[in-house]
């Protein structure tokens, strides 16, 4: 890994006025050094690149660009007060003309860039400097309304559709959102407050949403305080999300970190997420709408995730999974002060399937649940679902799990008279806390599976197994992609 330090003669630390944010940043640094999630090692000075004034920017990307521009070239003002929506729109419209001529990059330099929603384009890179903050406008009129997603339908409580995300795009190819740890701040507090009061008729906006997009990279940036989910690739393929930090208050609902939705060939690695909801939630549509669209999420790799979410999961499958979820591979997962490790949620009416799920190597501390599966997650967009549409479960594997200070080892509840089957657990060690001693560490109803070397002893519905649970040895195509070394066409300072 290359750490880029921008300085004339010395390394400097930016001032942070918000003490809680400073503490979070410090906490992240400490954890990453301890667990090595980002591969950072103290003393590897040979990997540090110091950029002098008038030097050119270097970064890794799926593809490099022939043309380049600064946001300031298009009237951008980084004072934190001037609205830059038109500057972003103008810049991207102008740079889009180079899509067939080597593509273009837009560089957001140091400053605080207030903006409403804007659309990205194909063969395009948005680069955010480490001292740049893209600030989301808190004025709802700066966020256009969009039609509901086809696989979700119209929520009966949100009949006006949904707000566009801050960074949006559809039917695109080859999109890169990257930086040297620049920030996109959703400034979500007014949205959270209004949501808690039940005052919305439209779904809150995401921070980043790309629809029907092939070749998407999101890397080396910090995302914070989204009004709703932070990253939502949907109906997309060949998605790479790397070296991303996501921060949201843990008491705010629905601030999910990364939610791949009806996507194929996805790699999520080296990410740190603090959230009020699931750190990563894998989805594929909601009830009859998701069944009709029929686009699964499949061939997904998650590795080296560090998560904190006191009210939700490190990784969730569902609850909206009506198009199906298949071939998910998660390994080297660290979670602390988190409600559950891997949670599966569905309900009668969802249909679809969850199969070929492989989880290996989880280190967990201070957990409410380790294993949590529920077939009674009752939310529905409307009353048009078929209660007889039940999800199929097959080949769900967990292995090499170490957890301490656990309240509930497992709560596994399938459909009544329609058991969830195909579970496998091996080499699992869980240390229970004082609260756990007052009740049984396992609750299992309407499930079937096998287990080996699981402590505390699992329920009788998970019978003995002679070999370890499986984990694929082959690599998916998304894991073999090689990033290119790119040099900006413009001098950076």
Coordinates of C-alpha atoms in Angstrom, one line a residue:
X1 CA 0.0 0.0 0.0
X2 CA 1.2 3.5 -0.8
X3 CA 0.5 6.3 1.7
X4 CA 0.5 9.8 0.0
X5 CA 1.5 12.7 2.2
X6 CA 1.0 16.2 0.8
X7 CA 3.5 18.7 2.3
X8 CA 6.2 21.2 1.2
X9 CA 8.8 20.0 3.7
X10 CA 7.1 18.3 6.5
X11 CA 4.1 16.1 7.5
X12 CA 1.3 18.1 9.0
X13 CA -1.9 17.1 10.8
X14 CA -5.0 19.0 9.8
X15 CA -6.9 20.7 12.6
X16 CA -10.2 19.1 13.6
X17 CA -12.6 21.3 15.4
X18 CA -15.1 18.6 16.3
X19 CA -13.7 16.7 19.3
X20 CA -15.9 13.7 18.8
X21 CA -14.8 13.3 15.2
X22 CA -11.2 13.6 16.3
X23 CA -11.8 10.8 18.7
X24 CA -13.3 8.6 16.0
X25 CA -10.4 9.3 13.7
X26 CA -8.0 8.3 16.5
X27 CA -10.0 5.2 17.3
X28 CA -9.9 4.2 13.7
X29 CA -6.1 4.6 13.6
X30 CA -5.6 2.6 16.7
X31 CA -7.8 -0.3 15.5
X32 CA -6.3 -0.4 12.1
X33 CA -2.8 -0.5 13.5
X34 CA -3.9 -3.3 15.9
X35 CA -5.8 -5.5 13.4
X36 CA -3.8 -4.6 10.3
X37 CA -7.0 -4.3 8.3
X38 CA -5.5 -1.8 5.8
X39 CA -2.1 -3.4 5.7
X40 CA -0.5 -0.3 7.4
X41 CA 2.8 -1.0 9.1
X42 CA 4.7 1.5 11.1
X43 CA 8.2 2.2 9.8
X44 CA 7.7 1.3 6.1
X45 CA 9.0 4.7 5.0
X46 CA 9.8 3.3 1.5
X47 CA 6.1 3.3 0.8
X48 CA 5.6 6.9 1.7
X49 CA 5.4 9.3 -1.3
X50 CA 5.8 13.0 -0.6
X51 CA 4.3 15.2 -3.3
X52 CA 6.1 18.5 -3.7
X53 CA 4.4 21.7 -5.0
X54 CA 3.7 21.6 -8.8
X55 CA 4.0 17.8 -8.8
X56 CA 1.3 15.6 -10.4
X57 CA -1.1 13.4 -8.6
X58 CA -0.7 9.6 -8.7
X59 CA -3.4 7.1 -7.9
X60 CA -4.6 3.6 -8.7
X61 CA -7.7 3.1 -10.7
X62 CA -9.5 0.6 -13.0
X63 CA -8.6 3.0 -15.9
X64 CA -6.6 6.1 -16.3
X65 CA -7.8 9.3 -18.1
X66 CA -6.4 11.2 -20.9
X67 CA -8.1 14.5 -20.0
X68 CA -8.3 16.4 -16.7
X69 CA -9.9 19.4 -15.0
X70 CA -10.3 21.1 -11.6
X71 CA -13.7 22.0 -10.2
X72 CA -12.4 25.6 -9.9
X73 CA -12.1 25.6 -13.7
X74 CA -15.9 25.6 -13.8
X75 CA -16.6 28.2 -11.2
X76 CA -16.4 26.1 -8.1
X77 CA -16.0 27.9 -4.8
X78 CA -14.8 25.9 -1.8
X79 CA -15.8 28.2 1.1
X80 CA -18.4 25.8 2.6
X81 CA -21.2 28.3 1.8
X82 CA -21.4 28.8 -2.0
X83 CA -23.6 26.2 -3.7
X84 CA -21.5 24.3 -6.3
X85 CA -24.2 22.1 -7.9
X86 CA -24.0 24.0 -11.2
X87 CA -20.2 23.9 -11.1
X88 CA -20.2 20.1 -10.7
X89 CA -22.9 19.7 -13.4
X90 CA -21.0 22.0 -15.8
X91 CA -17.7 20.3 -15.2
X92 CA -19.1 16.8 -15.7
X93 CA -21.1 17.8 -18.8
X94 CA -17.9 19.4 -20.3
X95 CA -15.7 16.4 -19.4
X96 CA -18.2 13.9 -20.7
X97 CA -17.3 14.9 -24.3
X98 CA -14.0 13.0 -23.8
X99 CA -15.6 9.7 -23.0
X100 CA -14.6 8.2 -26.3
X101 CA -11.2 9.9 -26.3
X102 CA -9.5 8.4 -23.3
X103 CA -12.0 9.7 -20.6
X104 CA -11.6 12.5 -18.1
X105 CA -11.0 13.2 -14.5
X106 CA -12.4 15.9 -12.3
X107 CA -10.2 16.9 -9.4
X108 CA -11.8 18.5 -6.3
X109 CA -9.0 20.4 -4.6
X110 CA -8.7 21.6 -1.0
X111 CA -11.8 23.3 0.4
X112 CA -15.3 22.7 1.5
X113 CA -17.5 22.3 -1.5
X114 CA -21.3 22.6 -0.8
X115 CA -23.5 21.0 -3.4
X116 CA -26.8 19.4 -4.2
X117 CA -27.2 16.2 -6.1
X118 CA -25.3 15.7 -9.4
X119 CA -24.9 13.0 -12.0
X120 CA -21.7 11.3 -13.0
X121 CA -20.8 10.1 -16.5
X122 CA -19.0 7.2 -18.2
X123 CA -15.3 6.8 -18.5
X124 CA -14.9 9.3 -15.7
X125 CA -13.0 9.8 -12.5
X126 CA -14.0 12.0 -9.6
X127 CA -10.8 12.6 -7.4
X128 CA -11.2 14.1 -4.0
X129 CA -8.1 15.7 -2.4
X130 CA -7.4 14.7 1.2
X131 CA -8.1 18.3 2.3
X132 CA -11.3 18.5 0.3
X133 CA -14.8 17.9 1.8
X134 CA -17.8 17.6 -0.5
X135 CA -20.7 18.9 1.7
X136 CA -24.2 17.8 0.9
X137 CA -26.8 20.6 0.9
X138 CA -29.3 20.4 3.7
X139 CA -31.9 22.1 1.4
X140 CA -34.4 19.4 0.1
X141 CA -34.9 21.4 -3.1
X142 CA -31.3 20.6 -4.1
X143 CA -32.2 16.9 -4.3
X144 CA -34.5 15.9 -7.2
X145 CA -37.2 13.3 -6.8
X146 CA -36.8 10.1 -8.7
X147 CA -39.2 7.2 -9.5
X148 CA -39.1 4.2 -7.2
X149 CA -36.6 1.4 -7.9
X150 CA -38.3 -1.3 -10.1
X151 CA -37.4 -4.1 -7.6
X152 CA -38.8 -2.2 -4.6
X153 CA -42.1 -0.6 -5.8
X154 CA -43.8 2.3 -4.1
X155 CA -43.7 2.1 -0.4
X156 CA -47.2 2.7 0.9
X157 CA -45.8 5.2 3.4
X158 CA -43.6 7.0 0.9
X159 CA -45.8 7.7 -2.1
X160 CA -43.7 10.6 -3.6
X161 CA -40.9 8.3 -4.7
X162 CA -37.3 8.9 -3.5
X163 CA -34.8 11.6 -3.4
X164 CA -31.8 11.3 -5.8
X165 CA -28.5 10.4 -4.1
X166 CA -25.8 13.1 -3.8
X167 CA -23.6 11.3 -6.4
X168 CA -25.9 9.6 -8.9
X169 CA -25.7 7.9 -12.3
X170 CA -27.4 5.2 -14.4
X171 CA -26.5 3.3 -17.5
X172 CA -22.9 4.1 -17.1
X173 CA -19.6 2.3 -17.9
X174 CA -16.2 2.8 -16.2
X175 CA -16.8 5.1 -13.2
X176 CA -14.2 5.8 -10.6
X177 CA -14.8 7.7 -7.3
X178 CA -11.5 8.0 -5.5
X179 CA -9.0 10.3 -3.7
X180 CA -6.3 10.3 -1.1
X181 CA -8.8 10.1 1.8
X182 CA -10.9 13.1 0.8
X183 CA -14.3 13.3 2.4
X184 CA -18.0 13.3 1.3
X185 CA -20.1 14.5 4.2
X186 CA -23.9 14.0 3.8
X187 CA -24.7 16.4 6.7
X188 CA -27.7 14.2 7.4
X189 CA -28.9 15.6 10.8
X190 CA -31.9 17.4 9.4
X191 CA -33.0 14.4 7.4
X192 CA -32.6 12.1 10.5
X193 CA -34.7 14.5 12.6
X194 CA -37.5 14.8 10.0
X195 CA -37.5 11.0 9.5
X196 CA -37.9 10.4 13.3
X197 CA -40.9 12.7 13.3
X198 CA -42.5 10.8 10.4
X199 CA -42.5 13.9 8.1
X200 CA -41.3 12.3 4.8
X201 CA -43.4 11.2 1.9
X202 CA -40.3 10.2 -0.1
X203 CA -37.3 7.9 0.7
X204 CA -34.3 9.8 2.0
X205 CA -31.3 10.1 -0.3
X206 CA -28.2 7.9 -0.4
X207 CA -24.8 9.4 -0.5
X208 CA -23.7 7.4 -3.6
X209 CA -26.0 5.4 -5.9
X210 CA -25.1 4.0 -9.3
X211 CA -27.7 2.1 -11.3
X212 CA -27.2 -0.2 -14.2
X213 CA -23.4 0.5 -14.2
X214 CA -20.6 -1.7 -15.3
X215 CA -17.1 -1.2 -13.9
X216 CA -17.5 0.9 -10.8
X217 CA -14.7 1.7 -8.4
X218 CA -15.1 3.5 -5.0
X219 CA -11.8 3.8 -3.1
X220 CA -9.6 5.8 -0.8
X221 CA -12.2 8.1 0.5
X222 CA -14.1 8.9 3.7
X223 CA -17.9 9.0 3.7
X224 CA -19.9 10.4 6.6
X225 CA -23.3 11.3 7.8
X226 CA -25.5 10.1 4.9
X227 CA -29.2 10.9 5.1
X228 CA -29.8 7.2 4.4
X229 CA -27.5 4.5 3.2
X230 CA -24.0 5.5 2.3
X231 CA -23.1 3.4 -0.8
X232 CA -25.8 1.7 -3.0
X233 CA -24.7 0.1 -6.2
X234 CA -27.9 -1.4 -7.8
X235 CA -28.4 -3.5 -10.9
X236 CA -24.7 -3.1 -11.5
X237 CA -21.7 -5.4 -12.2
X238 CA -17.9 -5.5 -11.7
X239 CA -17.9 -3.3 -8.6
X240 CA -14.8 -2.7 -6.6
X241 CA -15.0 -0.9 -3.2
X242 CA -11.6 -0.6 -1.4
X243 CA -10.0 1.4 1.4
X244 CA -13.2 3.3 2.3
X245 CA -14.0 4.7 5.8
X246 CA -17.7 5.2 6.6
X247 CA -18.7 7.1 9.8
X248 CA -22.2 7.8 11.1
X249 CA -23.7 8.2 14.6
X250 CA -24.5 4.8 16.0
X251 CA -27.9 6.0 17.3
X252 CA -29.2 7.0 13.8
X253 CA -31.3 4.3 12.0
X254 CA -30.8 3.3 8.3
X255 CA -27.3 4.8 7.9
X256 CA -26.1 1.5 6.4
X257 CA -22.5 1.5 5.1
X258 CA -22.4 -0.5 1.8
X259 CA -25.4 -2.1 0.3
X260 CA -24.8 -4.1 -2.9
X261 CA -28.3 -4.6 -4.4
X262 CA -29.0 -6.9 -7.4
X263 CA -25.4 -6.7 -8.3
X264 CA -22.9 -9.3 -9.7
X265 CA -19.2 -9.5 -9.4
X266 CA -18.5 -7.3 -6.4
X267 CA -15.4 -6.9 -4.3
X268 CA -15.5 -5.1 -1.0
X269 CA -12.2 -5.0 0.9
X270 CA -10.3 -3.1 3.5
X271 CA -13.2 -1.0 4.8
X272 CA -13.9 0.5 8.2
X273 CA -17.5 1.3 9.1
X274 CA -19.2 2.8 12.1
X275 CA -22.9 2.9 11.6
X276 CA -26.4 3.1 13.2
X277 CA -27.4 0.2 10.9
X278 CA -25.9 -2.7 9.0
X279 CA -22.2 -2.1 8.1
X280 CA -22.8 -4.1 4.9
X281 CA -26.3 -5.3 3.8
X282 CA -26.7 -7.5 0.8
X283 CA -30.0 -7.1 -1.0
X284 CA -31.9 -7.9 -4.2
X285 CA -35.4 -6.4 -4.2
X286 CA -38.5 -6.4 -2.1
X287 CA -41.4 -8.9 -2.2
X288 CA -43.4 -9.2 -5.4
X289 CA -41.4 -6.4 -7.1
X290 CA -38.0 -8.1 -6.5
X291 CA -39.5 -11.4 -7.6
X292 CA -40.7 -9.8 -10.8
X293 CA -37.4 -8.1 -11.6
X294 CA -35.5 -11.3 -10.7
X295 CA -32.0 -9.9 -10.5
X296 CA -29.9 -11.6 -7.8
X297 CA -26.8 -10.4 -6.0
X298 CA -24.2 -13.0 -6.7
X299 CA -20.4 -13.5 -6.8
X300 CA -19.6 -11.2 -4.0
X301 CA -16.4 -11.1 -2.0
X302 CA -16.1 -9.2 1.4
X303 CA -12.7 -9.3 3.2
X304 CA -10.9 -7.3 5.9
X305 CA -14.0 -5.5 7.1
X306 CA -13.9 -3.8 10.5
X307 CA -17.3 -2.8 11.8
X308 CA -19.0 -1.2 14.8
X309 CA -22.8 -1.1 14.8
X310 CA -24.4 -1.5 18.3
X311 CA -27.9 -1.8 16.8
X312 CA -27.3 -4.0 13.7
X313 CA -25.1 -6.4 11.9
X314 CA -21.5 -6.5 10.5
X315 CA -22.9 -8.2 7.5
X316 CA -26.7 -8.7 6.8
X317 CA -28.3 -10.7 4.1
X318 CA -31.7 -9.2 3.4
X319 CA -34.2 -8.5 4.5
X320 CA -35.0 -7.4 0.9
X321 CA -33.7 -10.4 -1.0
X322 CA -36.5 -11.4 -3.3
X323 CA -34.3 -11.6 -6.4
X324 CA -32.0 -14.1 -4.6
X325 CA -28.5 -14.0 -3.0
X326 CA -25.9 -16.5 -4.1
X327 CA -22.1 -17.1 -3.8
X328 CA -21.1 -14.7 -1.1
X329 CA -17.6 -15.1 0.3
X330 CA -16.7 -13.2 3.5
X331 CA -13.4 -13.6 5.4
X332 CA -11.3 -11.7 7.9
X333 CA -14.2 -9.9 9.5
X334 CA -13.6 -7.9 12.7
X335 CA -16.6 -6.5 14.7
X336 CA -16.8 -4.9 18.1
X337 CA -19.6 -3.4 20.1
X338 CA -21.9 -4.7 17.4
X339 CA -25.4 -6.3 17.7
X340 CA -24.6 -9.3 15.5
X341 CA -22.0 -10.7 13.2
X342 CA -23.7 -12.2 10.1
X343 CA -27.5 -11.8 10.2
X344 CA -30.0 -13.3 7.7
X345 CA -33.4 -11.6 7.6
X346 CA -36.4 -12.6 5.5
X347 CA -40.2 -13.0 5.8
X348 CA -43.1 -14.8 4.2
X349 CA -43.7 -12.9 0.9
X350 CA -40.1 -12.4 0.1
X351 CA -39.5 -15.5 -2.1
X352 CA -36.1 -15.7 -3.6
X353 CA -33.2 -17.7 -2.1
X354 CA -30.1 -17.4 0.0
X355 CA -27.5 -20.1 -0.9
X356 CA -23.8 -20.8 -1.2
X357 CA -22.8 -18.4 1.6
X358 CA -19.3 -18.8 3.0
X359 CA -17.9 -17.0 6.1
X360 CA -14.4 -17.7 7.4
X361 CA -12.4 -16.0 10.0
X362 CA -14.4 -13.7 12.3
X363 CA -13.0 -12.0 15.3
X364 CA -15.7 -10.5 17.5
X365 CA -15.9 -8.7 20.8
X366 CA -18.8 -7.4 22.8
X367 CA -21.6 -8.9 20.7
X368 CA -25.3 -9.2 21.5
X369 CA -25.6 -12.1 18.9
X370 CA -23.1 -14.1 16.9
X371 CA -25.4 -16.1 14.7
X372 CA -28.8 -14.6 14.0
X373 CA -31.3 -15.8 11.4
X374 CA -35.0 -14.7 11.3
X375 CA -37.8 -15.7 9.0
X376 CA -40.2 -13.2 10.5
X377 CA -38.9 -9.8 9.4
X378 CA -42.3 -8.4 8.7
X379 CA -41.8 -5.2 6.7
X380 CA -43.5 -5.1 3.3
X381 CA -43.9 -2.2 0.8
X382 CA -47.6 -2.8 0.5
X383 CA -50.3 -5.6 0.8
X384 CA -49.7 -7.0 -2.6
X385 CA -47.2 -9.7 -1.6
X386 CA -47.9 -13.4 -1.7
X387 CA -47.5 -14.8 1.9
X388 CA -46.8 -18.3 0.3
X389 CA -43.6 -16.9 -1.4
X390 CA -41.0 -18.4 0.9
X391 CA -37.2 -18.1 0.6
X392 CA -35.0 -21.2 -0.1
X393 CA -32.0 -21.7 2.1
X394 CA -29.1 -23.9 1.0
X395 CA -25.3 -24.3 1.8
X396 CA -24.7 -21.6 4.4
X397 CA -21.3 -22.0 6.0
X398 CA -19.5 -20.4 9.0
X399 CA -16.1 -21.5 10.1
X400 CA -13.1 -20.2 12.2
X401 CA -15.1 -17.8 14.5
X402 CA -13.7 -16.4 17.7
X403 CA -16.0 -14.2 19.9
X404 CA -15.8 -12.9 23.4
X405 CA -18.3 -11.2 25.7
X406 CA -21.3 -12.6 23.9
X407 CA -24.9 -12.5 25.2
X408 CA -26.5 -14.9 22.7
X409 CA -24.5 -17.5 20.8
X410 CA -27.2 -18.1 18.2
X411 CA -30.9 -17.3 17.5
X412 CA -32.0 -19.3 14.5
X413 CA -35.6 -19.2 13.6
X414 CA -37.0 -20.5 10.3
X415 CA -40.5 -20.5 8.9
X416 CA -43.0 -22.5 10.8
X417 CA -43.6 -25.8 9.0
X418 CA -41.0 -24.8 6.4
X419 CA -37.5 -25.2 8.0
X420 CA -34.4 -23.3 6.9
X421 CA -31.9 -26.0 5.9
X422 CA -28.3 -26.3 4.9
X423 CA -26.5 -24.6 7.8
X424 CA -22.9 -25.6 8.7
X425 CA -20.8 -24.3 11.6
X426 CA -17.2 -25.4 12.5
X427 CA -14.4 -24.3 14.7
X428 CA -16.4 -21.7 16.6
X429 CA -15.4 -20.5 20.1
X430 CA -17.7 -18.1 21.9
X431 CA -17.1 -16.8 25.5
X432 CA -20.4 -15.8 27.1
X433 CA -20.9 -12.7 29.4
X434 CA -22.7 -12.6 32.7
X435 CA -26.0 -11.7 31.1
X436 CA -25.9 -14.8 29.0
X437 CA -25.7 -17.1 32.0
X438 CA -29.3 -16.3 32.9
X439 CA -30.7 -17.9 29.7
X440 CA -29.9 -20.5 27.1
X441 CA -27.1 -19.3 24.7
X442 CA -29.0 -20.9 21.7
X443 CA -32.5 -20.7 20.4
X444 CA -33.3 -22.9 17.4
X445 CA -36.7 -23.5 15.8
X446 CA -37.5 -24.7 12.3
X447 CA -33.9 -25.0 11.1
X448 CA -31.6 -27.9 10.1
X449 CA -27.9 -28.1 9.9
X450 CA -24.6 -29.6 11.1
X451 CA -21.8 -28.5 13.4
X452 CA -18.2 -29.4 14.5
X453 CA -16.2 -28.0 17.4
X454 CA -18.7 -25.3 18.4
X455 CA -18.5 -23.9 21.9
X456 CA -20.9 -23.5 23.7
X457 CA -22.6 -26.6 22.4
X458 CA -25.1 -25.7 19.8
X459 CA -28.8 -26.7 19.8
X460 CA -29.8 -30.3 18.8
X461 CA -31.0 -29.1 15.4
X462 CA -27.3 -28.6 14.5
X463 CA -26.1 -32.2 14.6
X464 CA -22.5 -33.5 14.4
X465 CA -20.2 -33.2 11.4
X466 CA -16.9 -34.9 10.8
X467 CA -15.2 -32.3 8.6
X468 CA -14.9 -28.5 8.6
X469 CA -17.4 -26.4 6.7
X470 CA -16.4 -25.5 3.2
X471 CA -14.9 -22.3 1.9
X472 CA -14.1 -21.9 -1.9
X473 CA -10.5 -22.1 -2.9
X474 CA -11.0 -20.7 -6.4
X475 CA -10.9 -16.9 -7.1
X476 CA -13.8 -15.0 -8.7
X477 CA -13.0 -12.9 -11.7
X478 CA -13.5 -9.6 -9.7
X479 CA -10.6 -10.7 -7.5
X480 CA -8.2 -10.8 -10.4
X481 CA -8.6 -7.3 -11.7
X482 CA -5.4 -5.3 -11.7
X483 CA -5.5 -1.6 -11.0
X484 CA -3.6 0.8 -13.2
X485 CA -1.1 3.4 -11.9
X486 CA -2.5 6.8 -13.0
X487 CA -0.9 10.2 -13.1
X488 CA -3.0 13.3 -13.4
X489 CA -2.7 15.3 -16.6
X490 CA -2.6 18.5 -14.5
X491 CA -0.2 19.7 -11.8
X492 CA -2.0 19.3 -8.5
X493 CA -1.0 22.5 -6.7

